[in-house]
Short mmCIF file of C-alpha atoms in Angstrom, two decimals:
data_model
loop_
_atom_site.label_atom_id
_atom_site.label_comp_id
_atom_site.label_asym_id
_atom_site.label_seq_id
_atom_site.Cartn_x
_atom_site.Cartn_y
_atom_site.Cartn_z
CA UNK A 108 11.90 81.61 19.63
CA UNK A 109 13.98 83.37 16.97
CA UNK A 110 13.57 81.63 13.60
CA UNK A 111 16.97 80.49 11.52
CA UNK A 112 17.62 81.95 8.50
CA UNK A 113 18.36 79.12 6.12
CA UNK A 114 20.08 79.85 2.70
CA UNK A 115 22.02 78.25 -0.29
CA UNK A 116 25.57 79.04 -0.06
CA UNK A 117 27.23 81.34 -2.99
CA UNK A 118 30.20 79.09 -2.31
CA UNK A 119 31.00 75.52 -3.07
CA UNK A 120 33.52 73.53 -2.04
CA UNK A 121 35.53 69.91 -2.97
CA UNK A 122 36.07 69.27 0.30
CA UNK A 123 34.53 70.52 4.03
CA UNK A 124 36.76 69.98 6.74
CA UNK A 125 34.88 69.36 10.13
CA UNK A 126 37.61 70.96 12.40
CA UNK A 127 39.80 73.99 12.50
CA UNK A 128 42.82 72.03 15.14
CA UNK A 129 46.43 70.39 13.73
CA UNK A 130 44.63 67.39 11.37
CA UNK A 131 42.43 69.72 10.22
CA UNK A 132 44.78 72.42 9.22
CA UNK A 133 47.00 70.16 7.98
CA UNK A 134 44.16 68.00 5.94
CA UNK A 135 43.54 71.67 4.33
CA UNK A 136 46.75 72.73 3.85
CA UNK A 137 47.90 69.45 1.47
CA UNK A 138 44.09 69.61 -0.76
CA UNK A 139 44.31 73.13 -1.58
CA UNK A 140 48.39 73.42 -2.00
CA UNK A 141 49.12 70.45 -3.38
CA UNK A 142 46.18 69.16 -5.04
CA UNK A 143 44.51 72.07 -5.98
CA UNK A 144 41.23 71.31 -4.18
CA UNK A 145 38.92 74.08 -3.15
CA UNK A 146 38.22 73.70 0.46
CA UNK A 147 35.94 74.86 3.30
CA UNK A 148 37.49 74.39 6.86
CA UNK A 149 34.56 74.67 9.70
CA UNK A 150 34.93 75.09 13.26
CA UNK A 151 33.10 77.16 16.24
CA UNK A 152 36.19 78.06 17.32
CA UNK A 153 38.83 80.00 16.05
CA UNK A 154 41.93 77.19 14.62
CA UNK A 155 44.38 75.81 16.86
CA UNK A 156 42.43 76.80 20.06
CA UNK A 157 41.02 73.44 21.59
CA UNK A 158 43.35 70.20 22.08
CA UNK A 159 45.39 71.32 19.37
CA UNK A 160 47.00 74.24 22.06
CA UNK A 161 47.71 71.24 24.28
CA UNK A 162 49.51 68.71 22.82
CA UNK A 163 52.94 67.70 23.81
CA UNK A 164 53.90 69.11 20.42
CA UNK A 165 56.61 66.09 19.74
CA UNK A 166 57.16 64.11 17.08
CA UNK A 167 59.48 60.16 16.74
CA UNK A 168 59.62 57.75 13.87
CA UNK A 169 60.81 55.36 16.95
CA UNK A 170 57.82 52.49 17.11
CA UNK A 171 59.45 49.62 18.04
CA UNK A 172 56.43 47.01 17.15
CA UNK A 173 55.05 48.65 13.84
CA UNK A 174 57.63 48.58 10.94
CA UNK A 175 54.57 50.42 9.48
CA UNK A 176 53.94 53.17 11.61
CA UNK A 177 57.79 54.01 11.79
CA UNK A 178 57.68 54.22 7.93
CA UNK A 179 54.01 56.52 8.31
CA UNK A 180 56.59 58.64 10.50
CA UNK A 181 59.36 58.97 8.41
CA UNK A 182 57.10 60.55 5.53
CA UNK A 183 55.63 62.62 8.14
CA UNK A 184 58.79 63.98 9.41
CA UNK A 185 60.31 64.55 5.91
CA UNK A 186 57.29 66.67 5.23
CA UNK A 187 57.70 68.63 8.78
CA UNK A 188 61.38 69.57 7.81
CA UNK A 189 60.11 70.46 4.26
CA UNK A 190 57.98 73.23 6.45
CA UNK A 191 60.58 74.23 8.39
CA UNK A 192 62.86 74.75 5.31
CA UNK A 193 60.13 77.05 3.28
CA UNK A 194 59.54 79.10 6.57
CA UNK A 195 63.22 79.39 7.71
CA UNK A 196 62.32 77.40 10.48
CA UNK A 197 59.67 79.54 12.30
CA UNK A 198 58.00 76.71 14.17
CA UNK A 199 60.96 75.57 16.40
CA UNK A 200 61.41 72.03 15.01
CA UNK A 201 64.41 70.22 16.62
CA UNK A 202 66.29 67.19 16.06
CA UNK A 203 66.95 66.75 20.17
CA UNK A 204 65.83 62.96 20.02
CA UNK A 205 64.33 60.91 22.82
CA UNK A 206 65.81 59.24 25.72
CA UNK A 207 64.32 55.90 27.10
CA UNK A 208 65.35 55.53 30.66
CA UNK A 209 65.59 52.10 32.99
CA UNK A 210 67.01 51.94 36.32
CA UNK A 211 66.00 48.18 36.20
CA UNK A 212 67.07 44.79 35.37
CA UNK A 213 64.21 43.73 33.63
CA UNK A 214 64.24 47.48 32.11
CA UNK A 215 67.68 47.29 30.73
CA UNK A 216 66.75 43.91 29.34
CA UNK A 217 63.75 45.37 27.17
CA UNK A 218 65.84 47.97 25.85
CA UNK A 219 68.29 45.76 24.46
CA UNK A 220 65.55 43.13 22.83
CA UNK A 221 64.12 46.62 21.33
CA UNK A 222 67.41 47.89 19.75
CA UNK A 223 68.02 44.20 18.67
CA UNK A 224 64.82 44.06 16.60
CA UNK A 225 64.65 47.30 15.29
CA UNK A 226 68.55 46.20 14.02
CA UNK A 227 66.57 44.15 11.62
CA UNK A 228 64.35 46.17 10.31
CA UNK A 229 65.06 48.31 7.04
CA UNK A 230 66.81 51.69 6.51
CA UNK A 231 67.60 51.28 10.61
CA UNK A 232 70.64 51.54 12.35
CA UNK A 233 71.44 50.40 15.91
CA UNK A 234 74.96 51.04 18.12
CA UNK A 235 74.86 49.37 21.31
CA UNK A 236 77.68 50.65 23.58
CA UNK A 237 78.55 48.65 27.43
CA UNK A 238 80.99 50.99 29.02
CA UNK A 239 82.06 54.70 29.15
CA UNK A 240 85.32 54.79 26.49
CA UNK A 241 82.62 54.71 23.62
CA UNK A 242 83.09 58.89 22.96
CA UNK A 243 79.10 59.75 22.01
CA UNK A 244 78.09 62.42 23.73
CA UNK A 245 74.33 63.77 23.54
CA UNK A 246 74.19 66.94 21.11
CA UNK A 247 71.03 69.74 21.55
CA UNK A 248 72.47 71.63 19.08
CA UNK A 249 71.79 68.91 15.84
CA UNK A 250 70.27 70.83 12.61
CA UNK A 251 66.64 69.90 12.74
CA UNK A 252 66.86 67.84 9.76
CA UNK A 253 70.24 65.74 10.75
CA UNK A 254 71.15 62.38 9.68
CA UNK A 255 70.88 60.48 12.83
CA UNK A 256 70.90 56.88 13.88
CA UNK A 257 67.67 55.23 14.87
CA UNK A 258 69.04 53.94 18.39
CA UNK A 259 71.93 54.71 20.16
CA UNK A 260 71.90 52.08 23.03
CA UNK A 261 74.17 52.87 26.35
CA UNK A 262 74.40 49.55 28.64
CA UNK A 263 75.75 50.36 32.34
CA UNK A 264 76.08 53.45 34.77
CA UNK A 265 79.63 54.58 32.74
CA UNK A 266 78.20 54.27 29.35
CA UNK A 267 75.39 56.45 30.37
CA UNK A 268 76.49 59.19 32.28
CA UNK A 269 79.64 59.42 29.60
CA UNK A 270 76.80 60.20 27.11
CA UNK A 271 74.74 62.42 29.25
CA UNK A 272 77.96 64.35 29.69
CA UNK A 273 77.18 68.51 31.42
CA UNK A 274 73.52 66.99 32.69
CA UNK A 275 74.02 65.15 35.87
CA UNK A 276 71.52 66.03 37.50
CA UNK A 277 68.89 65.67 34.74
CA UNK A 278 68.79 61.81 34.96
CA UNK A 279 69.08 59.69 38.05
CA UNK A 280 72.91 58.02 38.76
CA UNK A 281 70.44 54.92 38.98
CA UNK A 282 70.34 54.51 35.49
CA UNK A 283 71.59 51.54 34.19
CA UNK A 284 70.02 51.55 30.70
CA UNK A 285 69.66 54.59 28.28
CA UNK A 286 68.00 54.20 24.18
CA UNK A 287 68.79 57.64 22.34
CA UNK A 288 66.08 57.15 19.52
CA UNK A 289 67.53 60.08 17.18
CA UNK A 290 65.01 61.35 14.25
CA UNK A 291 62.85 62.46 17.39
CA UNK A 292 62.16 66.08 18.58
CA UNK A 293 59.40 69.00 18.83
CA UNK A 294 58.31 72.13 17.67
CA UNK A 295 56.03 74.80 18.44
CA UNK A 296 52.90 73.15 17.46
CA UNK A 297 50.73 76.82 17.14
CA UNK A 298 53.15 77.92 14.74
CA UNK A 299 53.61 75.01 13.02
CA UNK A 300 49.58 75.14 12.57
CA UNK A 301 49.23 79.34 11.52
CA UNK A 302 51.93 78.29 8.98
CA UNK A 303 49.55 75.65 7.50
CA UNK A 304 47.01 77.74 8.06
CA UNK A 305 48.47 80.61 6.27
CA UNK A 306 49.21 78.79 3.10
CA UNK A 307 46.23 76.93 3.37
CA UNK A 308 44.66 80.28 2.90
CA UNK A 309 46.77 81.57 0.19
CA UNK A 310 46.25 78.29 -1.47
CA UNK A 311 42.18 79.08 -1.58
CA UNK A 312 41.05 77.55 1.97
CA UNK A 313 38.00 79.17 3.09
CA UNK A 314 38.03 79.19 7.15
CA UNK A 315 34.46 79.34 8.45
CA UNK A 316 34.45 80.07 11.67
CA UNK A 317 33.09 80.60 14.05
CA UNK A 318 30.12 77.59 12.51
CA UNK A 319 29.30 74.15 13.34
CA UNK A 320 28.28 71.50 11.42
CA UNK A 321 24.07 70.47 11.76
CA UNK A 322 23.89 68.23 8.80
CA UNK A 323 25.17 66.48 5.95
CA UNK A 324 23.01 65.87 2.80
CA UNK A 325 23.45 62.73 0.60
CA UNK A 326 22.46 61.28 -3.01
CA UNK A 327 22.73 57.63 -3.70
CA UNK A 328 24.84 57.31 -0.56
CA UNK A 329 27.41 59.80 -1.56
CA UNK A 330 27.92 63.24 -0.02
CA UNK A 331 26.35 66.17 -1.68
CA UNK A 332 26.44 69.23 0.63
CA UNK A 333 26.49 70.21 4.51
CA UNK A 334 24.42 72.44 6.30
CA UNK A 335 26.45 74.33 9.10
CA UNK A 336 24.71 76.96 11.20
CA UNK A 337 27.42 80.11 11.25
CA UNK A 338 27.56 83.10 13.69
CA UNK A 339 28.34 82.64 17.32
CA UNK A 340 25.41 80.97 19.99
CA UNK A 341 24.92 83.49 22.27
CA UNK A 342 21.02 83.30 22.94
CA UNK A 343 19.93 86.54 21.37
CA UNK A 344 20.72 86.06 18.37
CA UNK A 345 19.74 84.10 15.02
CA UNK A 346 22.18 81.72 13.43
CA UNK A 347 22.25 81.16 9.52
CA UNK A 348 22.02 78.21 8.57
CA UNK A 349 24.14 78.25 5.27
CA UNK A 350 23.89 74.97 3.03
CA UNK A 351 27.41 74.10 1.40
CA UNK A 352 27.28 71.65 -1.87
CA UNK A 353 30.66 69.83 -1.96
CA UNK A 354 32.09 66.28 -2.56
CA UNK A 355 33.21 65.06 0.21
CA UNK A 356 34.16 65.96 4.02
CA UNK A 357 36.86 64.95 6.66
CA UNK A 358 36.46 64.49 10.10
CA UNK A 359 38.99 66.31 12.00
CA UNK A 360 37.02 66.97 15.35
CA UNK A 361 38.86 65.37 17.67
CA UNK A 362 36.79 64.94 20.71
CA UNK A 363 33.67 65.65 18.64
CA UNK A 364 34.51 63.09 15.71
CA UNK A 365 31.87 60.90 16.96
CA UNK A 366 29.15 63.68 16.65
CA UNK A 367 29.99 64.49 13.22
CA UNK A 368 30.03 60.37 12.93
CA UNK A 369 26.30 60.54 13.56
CA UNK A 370 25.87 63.16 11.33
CA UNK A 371 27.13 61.14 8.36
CA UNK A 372 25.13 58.29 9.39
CA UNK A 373 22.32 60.04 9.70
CA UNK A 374 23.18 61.32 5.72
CA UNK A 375 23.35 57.67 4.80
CA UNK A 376 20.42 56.45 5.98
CA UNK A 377 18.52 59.68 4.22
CA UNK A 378 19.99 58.82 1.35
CA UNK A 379 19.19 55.31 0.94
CA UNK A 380 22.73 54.77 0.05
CA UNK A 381 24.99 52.36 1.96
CA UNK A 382 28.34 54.66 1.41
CA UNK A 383 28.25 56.31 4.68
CA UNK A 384 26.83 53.67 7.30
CA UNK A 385 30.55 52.23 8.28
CA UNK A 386 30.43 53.45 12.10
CA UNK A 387 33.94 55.30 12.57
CA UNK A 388 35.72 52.62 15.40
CA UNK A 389 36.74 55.47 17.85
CA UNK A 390 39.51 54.63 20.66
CA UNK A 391 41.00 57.34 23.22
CA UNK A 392 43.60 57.45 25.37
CA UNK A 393 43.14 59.52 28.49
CA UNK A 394 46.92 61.32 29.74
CA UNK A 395 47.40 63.57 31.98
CA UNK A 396 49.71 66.64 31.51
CA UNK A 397 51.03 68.87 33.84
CA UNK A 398 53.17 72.51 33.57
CA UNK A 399 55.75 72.19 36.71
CA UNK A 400 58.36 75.67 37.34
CA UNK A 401 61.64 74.11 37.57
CA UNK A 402 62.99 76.10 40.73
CA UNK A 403 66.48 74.31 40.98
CA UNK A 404 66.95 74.45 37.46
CA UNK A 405 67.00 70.32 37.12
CA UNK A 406 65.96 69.95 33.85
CA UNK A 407 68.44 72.26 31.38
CA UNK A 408 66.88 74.18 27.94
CA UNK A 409 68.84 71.99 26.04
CA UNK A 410 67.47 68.80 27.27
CA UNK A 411 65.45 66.41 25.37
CA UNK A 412 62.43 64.36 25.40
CA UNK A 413 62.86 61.93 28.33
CA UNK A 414 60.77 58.73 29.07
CA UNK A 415 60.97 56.57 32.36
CA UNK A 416 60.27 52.89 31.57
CA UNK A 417 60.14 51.42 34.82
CA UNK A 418 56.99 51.84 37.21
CA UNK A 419 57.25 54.71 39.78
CA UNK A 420 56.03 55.30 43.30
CA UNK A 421 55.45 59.06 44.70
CA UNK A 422 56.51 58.05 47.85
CA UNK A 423 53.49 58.78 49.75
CA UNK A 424 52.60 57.59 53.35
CA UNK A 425 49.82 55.72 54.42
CA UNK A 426 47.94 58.56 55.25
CA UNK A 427 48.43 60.01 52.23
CA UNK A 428 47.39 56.57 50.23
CA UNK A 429 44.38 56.55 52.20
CA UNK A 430 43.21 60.16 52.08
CA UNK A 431 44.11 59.69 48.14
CA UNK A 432 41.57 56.12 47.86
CA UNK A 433 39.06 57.90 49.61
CA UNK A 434 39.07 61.46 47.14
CA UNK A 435 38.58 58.66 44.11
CA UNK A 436 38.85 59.22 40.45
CA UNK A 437 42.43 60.21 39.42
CA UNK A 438 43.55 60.95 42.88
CA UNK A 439 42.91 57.46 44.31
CA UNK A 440 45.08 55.87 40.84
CA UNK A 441 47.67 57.98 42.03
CA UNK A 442 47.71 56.91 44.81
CA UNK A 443 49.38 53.42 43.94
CA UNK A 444 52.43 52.32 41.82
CA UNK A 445 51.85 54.13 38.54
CA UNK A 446 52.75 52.51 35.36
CA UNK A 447 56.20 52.54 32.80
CA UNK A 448 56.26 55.79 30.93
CA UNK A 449 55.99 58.71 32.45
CA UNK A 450 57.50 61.43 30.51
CA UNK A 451 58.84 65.00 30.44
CA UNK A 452 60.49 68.05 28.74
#
């Protein structure tokens, strides 16, 4: 067995970053440029390469039940078109909005308590509109940082296909019930990230990587350096082990946030401290995203984010259902009436 060269680092650091994707990035990006902080980010991949290349890459400050996490979004998206302005925009970032679809009574009814509530709520504004002689008409071509309304509510089959206007066939004649939520949109999320990135690095952000994270070291129950072993795991090999003092670190590893979790609890205990024994409460959300080619040309460039809020059946036939059941596991919940909320752009 090859031994592993271990070693004091020549550099220090404020502030490791566990985690090269988006947060991380990001997390790096606002310490060293705006706060001076002298970072390390550390991942065994290269950035932006895991779950950060497959996000849906959008962003809303529509939450109709948090007042809180609209505001969170607000600041967000101020500091996205702050981004786009120093770069001239070379992410993509859009100001297309989202559509909220019903084709049902009790669909149409949930759209309007929405728009009511969020009428209440400060710094919002809400137009509800019940037949087709309202003139709005849905605009792809809004600067990325426009003044928009929060909802734009269109009650009835003439109020919404007057908005929809030149996209007929993009949303079903069905539709009885569209919410335009307007500071909504996307971007190019990997260029969004290498501009972070990049003045991350001019900034002083050290990217180590490829290197993964094998300890964290603690005195009197606060951090005082990690040990990450660097070089690339191929079997033949000998990784270093390089030993990092710093301050503090951030766990940005998405799938692997509970590993590094262990890590620091592991630290705390070493370190007889009680600082870093809070267990990190980890929830997930498993979706399921799919890349269709749009033969007929359905959905147009210019269309926006849209999101079906009543439940929807594929249509299959017994057979089908029962061949589905039988395969298990994400075929056989397909296989029934899926849930409000399927979306697409």
């Amino acid at each position: 067995r090859s031994l592993r060269k271990m070693l004091r680092s020549r550099r220090s650091a404020d502030v490791v970053v566990v985690g090269a994707g988006i947060a991380g990035v990001a997390c790096a990006h606002y310490l060293s440029r705006g706060h001076g902080a002298r970072v390390v980010l550390l991942d065994e991949r290269p950035p932006l390469t895991y779950t950060s290349s497959l996000s849906t890459e959008c962003y809303r400050n529509f939450w109709a039940g948090s007042q809180t996490m609209s505001a969170l979004m607000d600041r967000s998206i101020d500091l996205l078109e702050e981004r786009a302005r120093e770069c001239n925009n070379a992410f993509g970032l859009n100001r297309r909005g989202y559509w909220f679809v019903s084709a049902s009574t009790q669909g149409a009814a949930q759209q309007l308590q929405t728009a009511e509530a969020v009428s209440q709520h400060a710094r919002s504004t809400v137009r509800i509109f019940s037949d087709g002689r309202h003139g709005q008409r849905y605009d792809p071509g809004l600067p990325y940082d426009a003044q928009t309304e929060t909802i734009r509510l269109f009650r009835g089959e003439d109020a919404v296909r007057a908005f929809i206007g030149g996209m007929p066939e993009f949303v079903t004649p069905k539709a009885t019930s569209l919410m335009h939520c307007g500071r909504c949109g996307w971007m190019s999320a990997q260029q969004m990230g290498a501009h972070l990135l990049s003045e991350a690095r001019a900034a002083g952000t050290v990217t180590l990587c490829p290197a993964s994270l094998v300890a964290v070291h603690a005195e009197e129950g606060r951090v005082s350096a990690v040990s990450a072993a660097v070089g690339v795991p191929d079997g033949t090999s000998s990784r270093t082990i390089e030993q990092i003092p710093c301050h503090a670190i951030i766990n940005c590893a998405g799938p692997f946030a509970a590993a590094v979790d262990e890590l620091l609890q592991a630290a705390g205990r070493a370190g007889a401290g009680d600082g870093l024994l809070s267990e990190l409460p980890l929830l997930n959300e498993v979706h399921a995203k799919a890349v269709l080619r749009d033969e007929r040309r359905v959905v147009p460039d210019e269309a926006t984010m849209c999101i079906w809020q009543d439940p929807i059946d594929l249509g299959w036939d017994e057979d089908e259902r029962v061949q589905l059941r039988e395969m298990g596991g994400f075929e056989a919940r397909i296989a029934d009436v899926l849930p409000a909320g399927a979306h697409f752009r």
